CSV table of C-alpha atoms in Angstrom, one decimal:
chain,number,residue,atom,x,y,z
A,1,MET,CA,-57.5,49.7,15.7
A,2,SER,CA,-58.3,51.1,19.1
A,3,VAL,CA,-60.9,53.8,19.7
A,4,GLN,CA,-58.0,56.1,20.8
A,5,LEU,CA,-56.3,55.8,17.4
A,6,LEU,CA,-59.5,56.2,15.6
A,7,SER,CA,-60.3,59.4,17.5
A,8,ILE,CA,-56.9,60.8,16.6
A,9,ALA,CA,-57.5,59.9,13.0
A,10,ALA,CA,-60.9,61.6,13.1
A,11,LEU,CA,-59.1,64.8,14.5
A,12,VAL,CA,-56.6,64.8,11.7
A,13,ALA,CA,-59.5,64.3,9.2
A,14,VAL,CA,-61.2,67.4,10.6
A,15,PHE,CA,-58.2,69.5,9.9
A,16,VAL,CA,-57.6,68.0,6.4
A,17,ILE,CA,-61.1,68.1,5.2
A,18,SER,CA,-61.5,71.7,6.5
A,19,THR,CA,-58.4,72.8,4.7
A,20,VAL,CA,-59.0,71.0,1.4
A,21,PHE,CA,-62.7,71.4,1.0
A,22,ASN,CA,-63.2,74.7,2.9
A,23,VAL,CA,-65.8,73.1,5.2
A,24,HIS,CA,-66.2,74.9,8.6
A,25,MET,CA,-64.0,73.2,11.1
A,26,GLY,CA,-66.4,73.7,14.0
A,27,ALA,CA,-69.1,71.9,12.2
A,28,LEU,CA,-66.7,69.0,11.3
A,29,ALA,CA,-65.6,68.8,15.0
A,30,PHE,CA,-69.2,68.5,16.1
A,31,VAL,CA,-69.8,65.7,13.5
A,32,ALA,CA,-66.7,64.0,14.7
A,33,THR,CA,-67.9,64.2,18.3
A,34,PHE,CA,-71.2,62.5,17.3
A,35,VAL,CA,-69.6,59.9,15.1
A,36,VAL,CA,-66.8,58.9,17.4
A,37,GLY,CA,-68.7,59.4,20.6
A,38,VAL,CA,-71.9,57.6,19.7
A,39,GLY,CA,-70.8,55.4,16.8
A,40,LEU,CA,-67.5,54.2,18.1
A,41,ALA,CA,-67.4,54.7,21.8
A,42,ASP,CA,-71.1,53.9,22.4
A,43,LEU,CA,-71.7,57.0,24.5
A,44,SER,CA,-75.0,58.7,24.9
A,45,GLU,CA,-75.7,62.2,23.3
A,46,LYS,CA,-76.0,63.5,26.9
A,47,GLU,CA,-72.5,62.2,27.6
A,48,ILE,CA,-70.8,63.7,24.6
A,49,ILE,CA,-72.5,67.1,24.9
A,50,ALA,CA,-71.4,67.4,28.5
A,51,GLY,CA,-68.1,68.6,27.1
A,52,PHE,CA,-69.6,71.7,25.5
A,53,PRO,CA,-67.7,74.7,26.9
A,54,ALA,CA,-70.6,76.9,28.1
A,55,GLY,CA,-68.3,79.3,30.1
A,56,LEU,CA,-66.0,79.8,27.0
A,57,PHE,CA,-69.1,80.3,24.8
A,58,VAL,CA,-70.3,83.0,27.0
A,59,ILE,CA,-66.9,84.8,27.0
A,60,LEU,CA,-66.5,84.6,23.2
A,61,VAL,CA,-70.1,85.8,22.5
A,62,GLY,CA,-69.9,88.6,25.1
A,63,VAL,CA,-66.6,89.9,24.0
A,64,THR,CA,-67.2,89.8,20.3
A,65,TYR,CA,-70.6,91.3,20.7
A,66,LEU,CA,-69.2,94.2,22.6
A,67,PHE,CA,-66.5,94.7,19.9
A,68,ALA,CA,-69.2,94.4,17.1
A,69,ILE,CA,-71.2,97.2,18.8
A,70,ALA,CA,-68.0,99.3,19.0
A,71,LYS,CA,-67.5,98.8,15.3
A,72,ALA,CA,-71.1,99.5,14.4
A,73,ASN,CA,-71.3,102.8,16.3
A,74,GLY,CA,-68.1,104.1,14.9
A,75,ALA,CA,-65.8,103.8,17.9
A,76,ILE,CA,-63.3,101.6,16.3
A,77,ASP,CA,-63.2,103.7,13.1
A,78,TRP,CA,-62.6,106.7,15.3
A,79,LEU,CA,-59.6,105.0,16.9
A,80,VAL,CA,-58.1,104.0,13.6
A,81,ASP,CA,-58.6,107.4,11.9
A,82,THR,CA,-57.4,109.3,14.9
A,83,ALA,CA,-54.3,107.2,15.3
A,84,VAL,CA,-53.3,107.8,11.8
A,85,THR,CA,-54.0,111.5,11.7
A,86,LEU,CA,-51.9,111.9,15.0
A,87,VAL,CA,-48.7,110.9,13.1
A,88,ARG,CA,-49.1,114.2,11.0
A,89,GLY,CA,-47.9,112.6,7.9
A,90,ARG,CA,-44.7,111.1,9.1
A,91,VAL,CA,-44.6,108.2,6.6
A,92,TRP,CA,-42.0,106.2,8.6
A,93,ALA,CA,-44.5,105.9,11.5
A,94,PHE,CA,-47.4,104.5,9.4
A,95,PRO,CA,-46.3,100.7,9.7
A,96,TRP,CA,-45.8,101.2,13.5
A,97,ILE,CA,-49.2,102.8,13.9
A,98,MET,CA,-50.7,99.9,12.1
A,99,PHE,CA,-48.8,97.4,14.4
A,100,ALA,CA,-50.1,99.3,17.4
A,101,LEU,CA,-53.7,99.4,16.2
A,102,ALA,CA,-53.7,95.8,15.3
A,103,ALA,CA,-52.3,94.8,18.7
A,104,PHE,CA,-54.8,97.1,20.5
A,105,LEU,CA,-57.9,95.9,18.6
A,106,ALA,CA,-56.8,92.3,19.1
A,107,GLY,CA,-56.0,92.9,22.7
A,108,ILE,CA,-59.5,94.2,23.6
A,109,GLY,CA,-61.3,91.3,22.0
A,110,ALA,CA,-61.4,91.6,18.2
A,111,VAL,CA,-60.9,88.1,16.6
A,112,PRO,CA,-57.9,88.1,14.2
A,113,PRO,CA,-59.9,88.2,10.9
A,114,ALA,CA,-61.9,91.2,12.2
A,115,ALA,CA,-58.9,93.1,13.3
A,116,VAL,CA,-57.1,92.5,10.0
A,117,ALA,CA,-60.2,93.3,8.0
A,118,ILE,CA,-60.6,96.7,9.8
A,119,ILE,CA,-57.0,97.8,9.4
A,120,ALA,CA,-55.8,96.2,6.1
A,121,PRO,CA,-57.8,98.4,3.7
A,122,THR,CA,-56.3,101.7,5.1
A,123,ALA,CA,-52.9,100.2,5.7
A,124,MET,CA,-52.4,98.8,2.3
A,125,ARG,CA,-53.7,101.9,0.6
A,126,LEU,CA,-51.2,103.9,2.6
A,127,ALA,CA,-48.5,101.5,1.5
A,128,HIS,CA,-49.4,101.9,-2.1
A,129,ARG,CA,-49.8,105.7,-1.8
A,130,TYR,CA,-46.4,106.4,-0.1
A,131,GLY,CA,-44.2,103.7,-1.5
A,132,ILE,CA,-44.1,101.6,1.7
A,133,SER,CA,-43.2,97.9,1.2
A,134,PRO,CA,-46.5,96.0,1.1
A,135,LEU,CA,-44.7,93.1,2.6
A,136,LEU,CA,-43.6,95.2,5.6
A,137,MET,CA,-47.1,96.6,6.1
A,138,GLY,CA,-48.7,93.3,5.8
A,139,LEU,CA,-46.4,91.6,8.3
A,140,MET,CA,-46.8,94.6,10.7
A,141,ILE,CA,-50.6,94.0,10.7
A,142,ALA,CA,-50.4,90.2,11.1
A,143,ASN,CA,-47.7,90.4,13.8
A,144,GLY,CA,-49.6,93.2,15.6
A,145,VAL,CA,-52.6,90.9,15.8
A,146,SER,CA,-50.5,88.1,17.1
A,147,ALA,CA,-48.9,90.5,19.7
A,148,GLY,CA,-52.4,91.5,21.0
A,149,GLU,CA,-54.4,88.3,20.8
A,150,PHE,CA,-52.8,86.8,23.7
A,151,SER,CA,-53.9,89.5,26.2
A,152,PRO,CA,-56.1,88.1,29.0
A,153,ILE,CA,-59.2,89.4,27.0
A,154,GLY,CA,-57.8,88.6,23.6
A,155,LEU,CA,-59.3,85.6,21.8
A,156,PHE,CA,-56.1,83.4,21.8
A,157,GLY,CA,-55.4,84.4,25.4
A,158,ILE,CA,-58.9,83.5,26.5
A,159,ILE,CA,-58.5,80.0,24.8
A,160,VAL,CA,-55.1,79.2,26.2
A,161,ASN,CA,-55.7,80.5,29.7
A,162,ASP,CA,-59.1,78.8,29.9
A,163,VAL,CA,-57.8,75.5,28.7
A,164,ALA,CA,-54.8,75.7,31.1
A,165,ALA,CA,-57.0,76.7,34.1
A,166,SER,CA,-59.6,74.0,33.4
A,167,ASN,CA,-56.9,71.3,33.3
A,168,GLY,CA,-55.0,72.4,36.4
A,169,VAL,CA,-51.9,73.5,34.4
A,170,ALA,CA,-49.9,76.4,35.9
A,171,SER,CA,-50.0,79.5,33.7
A,172,SER,CA,-49.3,83.2,33.7
A,173,PRO,CA,-51.8,85.2,31.5
A,174,ILE,CA,-49.8,88.5,32.0
A,175,LEU,CA,-46.4,86.8,31.3
A,176,LEU,CA,-48.0,85.1,28.2
A,177,PHE,CA,-49.3,88.4,26.9
A,178,ILE,CA,-46.0,90.3,27.6
A,179,SER,CA,-43.8,87.6,26.1
A,180,CYS,CA,-45.9,87.4,22.8
A,181,PHE,CA,-46.0,91.2,22.6
A,182,VAL,CA,-42.3,91.7,23.0
A,183,VAL,CA,-41.3,88.8,20.6
A,184,ASN,CA,-43.6,90.1,17.8
A,185,ALA,CA,-42.5,93.8,18.4
A,186,VAL,CA,-38.8,92.8,18.1
A,187,MET,CA,-39.6,90.8,15.0
A,188,CYS,CA,-41.2,93.8,13.5
A,189,TYR,CA,-38.3,96.0,14.3
A,190,LEU,CA,-36.0,93.6,12.7
A,191,LEU,CA,-38.3,93.4,9.7
A,192,CYS,CA,-38.2,97.3,9.3
A,193,VAL,CA,-34.4,97.2,9.4
A,194,VAL,CA,-33.9,94.4,6.9
A,195,ILE,CA,-36.5,95.5,4.4
A,196,ASN,CA,-35.4,99.1,4.4
A,197,ARG,CA,-31.8,98.0,4.0
A,198,ARG,CA,-32.8,95.8,1.1
A,199,ALA,CA,-34.6,98.8,-0.4
A,200,GLY,CA,-31.2,100.6,-0.6
A,201,GLY,CA,-30.8,101.9,2.9
A,202,ARG,CA,-33.1,104.8,2.2
A,203,ARG,CA,-35.9,105.6,4.7
A,204,LEU,CA,-39.5,105.1,3.8
A,205,GLN,CA,-40.2,107.8,1.2
A,206,GLY,CA,-37.9,110.4,2.8
A,207,GLY,CA,-38.0,109.3,6.5
A,208,ALA,CA,-39.0,111.1,9.7
A,209,ASP,CA,-38.8,114.6,8.4
A,210,GLU,CA,-41.2,114.2,5.6
A,211,THR,CA,-44.8,115.0,6.2
A,212,VAL,CA,-48.0,114.5,4.3
A,213,THR,CA,-49.8,117.6,3.1
A,214,GLY,CA,-53.6,118.0,3.2
A,215,THR,CA,-54.1,117.2,-0.4
A,216,GLY,CA,-51.0,116.5,-2.3
A,217,GLY,CA,-49.1,114.0,-0.2
A,218,PRO,CA,-45.3,114.1,0.2
A,219,THR,CA,-43.2,116.2,-2.0
A,220,PRO,CA,-41.3,114.1,-4.6
A,221,ARG,CA,-37.6,114.1,-4.0
A,222,SER,CA,-34.6,112.7,-6.0
A,223,GLY,CA,-34.0,109.2,-5.1
A,224,ASP,CA,-37.6,108.3,-4.4
A,225,THR,CA,-38.7,105.4,-6.6
A,226,VAL,CA,-42.4,105.5,-6.0
A,227,VAL,CA,-44.4,108.7,-5.9
A,228,ARG,CA,-48.1,108.5,-6.7
A,229,ALA,CA,-50.3,111.4,-7.2
A,230,VAL,CA,-53.3,110.3,-5.1
A,231,ASP,CA,-55.2,112.6,-2.9
A,232,VAL,CA,-55.1,111.9,0.8
A,233,THR,CA,-58.9,112.0,0.9
A,234,ASP,CA,-58.7,108.8,-1.1
A,235,VAL,CA,-57.8,107.1,2.1
A,236,ALA,CA,-60.2,109.1,4.2
A,237,LEU,CA,-57.5,110.3,6.6
A,238,ALA,CA,-57.4,114.1,5.9
A,239,VAL,CA,-59.5,115.1,8.9
A,240,ARG,CA,-59.7,113.7,12.4
A,241,PRO,CA,-63.2,112.3,13.0
A,242,PRO,CA,-65.5,113.9,15.5
A,243,MET,CA,-65.9,112.5,19.0
A,244,THR,CA,-69.6,111.7,19.4
A,245,ARG,CA,-71.4,110.6,22.6
A,246,ALA,CA,-71.7,107.0,21.4
A,247,VAL,CA,-67.9,106.9,20.6
A,248,ALA,CA,-67.1,108.4,24.0
A,249,THR,CA,-69.3,106.0,25.9
A,250,THR,CA,-67.9,103.0,24.0
A,251,LEU,CA,-64.3,103.9,24.6
A,252,ALA,CA,-65.1,104.5,28.3
A,253,GLY,CA,-66.9,101.1,28.4
A,254,LEU,CA,-63.9,99.4,26.9
A,255,ALA,CA,-61.6,101.0,29.5
A,256,VAL,CA,-63.9,100.0,32.4
A,257,MET,CA,-63.9,96.4,31.1
A,258,VAL,CA,-60.1,96.2,31.0
A,259,GLY,CA,-60.0,97.7,34.5
A,260,ILE,CA,-62.6,95.2,35.9
A,261,VAL,CA,-60.9,92.3,34.4
A,262,ALA,CA,-57.5,93.4,35.7
A,263,CYS,CA,-58.7,94.2,39.3
A,264,THR,CA,-61.5,91.7,40.0
A,265,SER,CA,-62.3,88.0,39.4
A,266,LEU,CA,-65.6,88.8,37.6
A,267,ASP,CA,-66.2,86.7,34.5
A,268,ILE,CA,-65.2,88.7,31.4
A,269,GLY,CA,-68.0,87.2,29.3
A,270,PHE,CA,-70.7,88.5,31.5
A,271,VAL,CA,-68.9,91.9,32.1
A,272,ALA,CA,-68.6,92.4,28.2
A,273,MET,CA,-72.2,91.3,27.8
A,274,THR,CA,-73.4,93.8,30.4
A,275,LEU,CA,-71.4,96.6,28.8
A,276,ALA,CA,-72.7,95.6,25.3
A,277,VAL,CA,-76.4,95.8,26.5
A,278,ILE,CA,-75.8,99.2,28.1
A,279,LEU,CA,-74.3,100.5,24.8
A,280,GLY,CA,-77.2,98.8,23.0
A,281,ILE,CA,-79.7,100.9,25.1
A,282,GLN,CA,-77.9,104.0,24.1
A,283,SER,CA,-77.6,103.1,20.5
A,284,PRO,CA,-80.3,100.5,19.4
A,285,GLU,CA,-79.5,100.7,15.8
A,286,ALA,CA,-75.8,99.9,16.4
A,287,ALA,CA,-76.8,96.9,18.6
A,288,LYS,CA,-79.2,95.6,15.9
A,289,GLU,CA,-76.4,95.9,13.3
A,290,ALA,CA,-73.9,94.3,15.6
A,291,LEU,CA,-75.9,91.2,16.5
A,292,PRO,CA,-75.3,89.3,13.3
A,293,LYS,CA,-71.7,90.6,13.2
A,294,ILE,CA,-70.7,88.7,16.4
A,295,ALA,CA,-67.8,86.4,15.5
A,296,TRP,CA,-70.1,83.4,15.2
A,297,ALA,CA,-67.8,81.6,12.8
A,298,SER,CA,-65.0,81.8,15.4
A,299,VAL,CA,-67.3,80.9,18.2
A,300,PHE,CA,-68.5,78.0,16.3
A,301,LEU,CA,-65.0,76.8,15.6
A,302,ILE,CA,-63.8,77.1,19.1
A,303,VAL,CA,-66.6,75.4,20.9
A,304,GLY,CA,-66.7,72.6,18.3
A,305,ILE,CA,-63.0,71.8,18.7
A,306,VAL,CA,-63.1,72.1,22.5
A,307,THR,CA,-66.1,69.8,22.6
A,308,TYR,CA,-64.3,67.2,20.6
A,309,VAL,CA,-61.1,67.5,22.7
A,310,SER,CA,-63.3,67.0,25.7
A,311,LEU,CA,-64.4,63.7,24.2
A,312,LEU,CA,-60.8,62.8,23.6
A,313,GLU,CA,-60.1,63.2,27.2
A,314,LYS,CA,-63.2,61.1,28.2
A,315,LEU,CA,-61.9,58.3,25.8
A,316,GLY,CA,-58.4,58.4,27.3
A,317,THR,CA,-56.9,59.6,24.0
A,318,VAL,CA,-55.0,62.4,25.7
A,319,THR,CA,-53.3,60.1,28.1
A,320,TYR,CA,-52.6,57.6,25.1
A,321,VAL,CA,-50.8,60.3,23.2
A,322,SER,CA,-48.9,61.5,26.2
A,323,ASP,CA,-47.7,58.0,26.9
A,324,ALA,CA,-46.7,57.5,23.3
A,325,VAL,CA,-44.7,60.7,23.2
A,326,ALA,CA,-43.1,59.9,26.5
A,327,HIS,CA,-41.2,57.1,24.9
A,328,LEU,CA,-38.9,59.8,23.3
A,329,ARG,CA,-37.5,60.1,26.7
A,330,SER,CA,-36.3,63.7,26.1
A,331,PRO,CA,-38.6,66.4,27.5
A,332,LEU,CA,-36.8,69.1,25.4
A,333,LEU,CA,-37.3,67.1,22.2
A,334,ILE,CA,-40.9,66.5,23.0
A,335,ALA,CA,-41.3,70.2,23.6
A,336,LEU,CA,-39.8,71.1,20.3
A,337,LEU,CA,-41.8,68.5,18.5
A,338,ILE,CA,-45.1,70.0,19.9
A,339,CYS,CA,-44.0,73.5,18.8
A,340,VAL,CA,-43.1,72.3,15.2
A,341,ILE,CA,-46.4,70.5,14.9
A,342,ALA,CA,-48.2,73.7,16.1
A,343,ALA,CA,-46.4,75.9,13.5
A,344,VAL,CA,-46.8,73.6,10.5
A,345,VAL,CA,-50.5,72.8,11.1
A,346,SER,CA,-51.4,76.4,11.9
A,347,ALA,CA,-49.8,77.8,8.8
A,348,PHE,CA,-52.4,75.8,6.7
A,349,ALA,CA,-55.3,75.6,9.2
A,350,SER,CA,-56.9,77.7,11.9
A,351,THR,CA,-54.7,78.9,14.7
A,352,THR,CA,-57.7,79.1,16.9
A,353,GLY,CA,-58.5,75.4,16.2
A,354,ILE,CA,-54.9,74.5,16.8
A,355,LEU,CA,-54.7,76.2,20.2
A,356,GLY,CA,-58.0,74.6,21.1
A,357,ALA,CA,-56.9,71.1,20.2
A,358,LEU,CA,-53.1,71.0,20.9
A,359,VAL,CA,-52.9,72.7,24.3
A,360,PRO,CA,-55.2,70.1,25.9
A,361,LEU,CA,-53.3,67.3,24.1
A,362,ALA,CA,-50.1,68.6,25.7
A,363,VAL,CA,-51.6,68.8,29.1
A,364,PRO,CA,-50.2,65.4,30.5
A,365,PHE,CA,-46.8,66.4,29.4
A,366,LEU,CA,-47.1,69.8,31.0
A,367,LEU,CA,-48.4,68.3,34.3
A,368,ALA,CA,-45.4,66.0,34.4
A,369,GLY,CA,-43.3,69.1,35.4
A,370,GLU,CA,-40.3,68.0,33.1
A,371,VAL,CA,-40.4,71.5,31.5
A,372,SER,CA,-42.0,74.7,32.8
A,373,SER,CA,-45.6,74.7,31.9
A,374,VAL,CA,-45.6,78.6,31.7
A,375,ALA,CA,-42.7,78.6,29.3
A,376,MET,CA,-44.1,75.8,27.3
A,377,ILE,CA,-47.4,77.5,26.8
A,378,ILE,CA,-45.7,80.7,25.7
A,379,ALA,CA,-43.6,78.7,23.2
A,380,LEU,CA,-46.6,76.8,21.9
A,381,SER,CA,-48.6,80.0,21.5
A,382,LEU,CA,-45.8,81.8,19.6
A,383,SER,CA,-45.2,78.9,17.4
A,384,SER,CA,-48.8,78.6,16.3
A,385,SER,CA,-49.4,82.3,15.8
A,386,ILE,CA,-46.3,83.7,14.1
A,387,VAL,CA,-47.1,81.8,11.0
A,388,ASP,CA,-50.5,83.6,10.6
A,389,ALA,CA,-49.1,85.8,7.9
A,390,SER,CA,-49.1,82.9,5.6
A,391,PRO,CA,-51.3,83.5,2.6
A,392,PHE,CA,-53.2,80.3,3.4
A,393,SER,CA,-54.3,81.8,6.7
A,394,THR,CA,-57.1,84.3,7.0
A,395,SER,CA,-54.9,87.2,8.1
A,396,GLY,CA,-52.5,86.6,5.2
A,397,ALA,CA,-55.2,86.2,2.7
A,398,LEU,CA,-56.9,89.5,3.8
A,399,VAL,CA,-53.6,91.4,3.5
A,400,VAL,CA,-53.1,90.1,-0.1
A,401,ALA,CA,-56.7,90.9,-1.0
A,402,ASN,CA,-56.3,94.5,0.2
A,403,ALA,CA,-53.0,95.2,-1.6
A,404,ALA,CA,-52.9,97.1,-4.8
A,405,GLU,CA,-53.7,95.0,-7.8
A,406,GLU,CA,-50.1,95.3,-9.3
A,407,ASP,CA,-48.6,94.2,-5.9
A,408,ARG,CA,-50.7,91.1,-5.2
A,409,ASP,CA,-48.8,88.4,-7.1
A,410,ARG,CA,-45.5,89.5,-5.7
A,411,LEU,CA,-46.9,89.9,-2.1
A,412,MET,CA,-48.5,86.5,-2.4
A,413,SER,CA,-45.1,85.0,-3.2
A,414,GLN,CA,-43.4,86.9,-0.5
A,415,LEU,CA,-45.9,85.9,2.3
A,416,LEU,CA,-45.7,82.3,1.1
A,417,ARG,CA,-41.9,82.2,1.5
A,418,TRP,CA,-42.3,84.0,4.8
A,419,GLY,CA,-44.8,81.4,6.0
A,420,VAL,CA,-42.6,78.5,5.0
A,421,ALA,CA,-39.7,80.0,6.7
A,422,MET,CA,-41.6,80.7,9.9
A,423,MET,CA,-42.6,77.1,10.1
A,424,VAL,CA,-39.0,76.3,10.9
A,425,VAL,CA,-37.9,79.6,12.5
A,426,ALA,CA,-40.9,80.2,14.8
A,427,PRO,CA,-40.8,76.9,16.8
A,428,LEU,CA,-37.0,76.9,17.0
A,429,MET,CA,-37.0,80.5,18.2
A,430,ALA,CA,-39.7,80.0,20.7
A,431,TRP,CA,-38.2,76.7,22.0
A,432,THR,CA,-34.8,78.2,22.3
A,433,ILE,CA,-35.9,81.4,24.1
A,434,PHE,CA,-38.4,80.0,26.5
A,435,VAL,CA,-38.0,76.2,26.9
A,436,LEU,CA,-34.4,75.4,26.4
A,437,PRO,CA,-33.0,77.7,29.2
A,438,GLY,CA,-35.4,75.9,31.7
A,439,TRP,CA,-36.9,79.0,33.1
């Protein structure tokens, strides 16, 4: 067996072992890099470590460190609580507020598990309190994260855009972000329509004219099927939190970072790290608390996968795969196959890892120019992220874990069916909208 086939088998083994035995995929990827590079390809340690993505490492650490400080000093909690209090008890708006918050937090650099972990406890308690479908609320959170993560400073956006740029593939970070946001927003709108119609056509606990009182919640009305006597203070949303100096400075810093990234070519990693240090000087305790909360697991995962993929490129595996796929002789079929693989694997494994591995493997196909590389990157990104609400993914699991105990089994089953359906629907939809027309 050739070293190219062995390296592909090792990559498959990394995903399988990580999924079955719950071993960290980043660690497995580094081990695979060592075993394949040194043991099979007879390369030196210096040669295999040359593929370590130092620039990407700085970006991920800088952005997640800044976000961790924002969480530690209360800025993120202020955003969440303020957003919920601004709806003034309009229950129909709660799912959309959660979608917007998830997209915003993901868009400014929160890793998907962190964004879901911040929002899910409040969101699922609101769903339980006011009779909102847990399925709807959970999907609004998961799709909100998918909508925001492909921003130029979102985790998924950083990965995809960095891989495309480093391999000379034409891409459009803004178009990628807008496309993913719009598709996820439209999906959420359709979900609201379908789930509410299935609930009998009634609006969420009374609709737009119903408001939440300070202590008693919505007034029970005939036709409501779920009215729970839980005080609003149970979800800590009765009073808008105060604006402190640390919160104001952090929010201003986040706005400055977005502006700098949008208007200059400065590296986002160093910009975020600089802002994090400034905030750390202002709030040393928050900085100390934030340091261990940097998304080390995600950073470890991404740099491990990217290092191994770099080895695959050195061994000629990427070209080997491209030549094998090219025998299909149908660019559209190849594009669809790549999207299906992304959706199926991502439903059971890490979306972050899939994006880090599959985009480089598709580079020769993208460079061939038979389909638009921009459209293909968007389709691949959507295919791999829309399935994230599966209960086998971190986002889906966090949603289930934060649901009311009596809702968990049913929600688990619903999200499982949703995940299976999206393995088929997501790649077909993304391929049909972005690749098939030949934009």
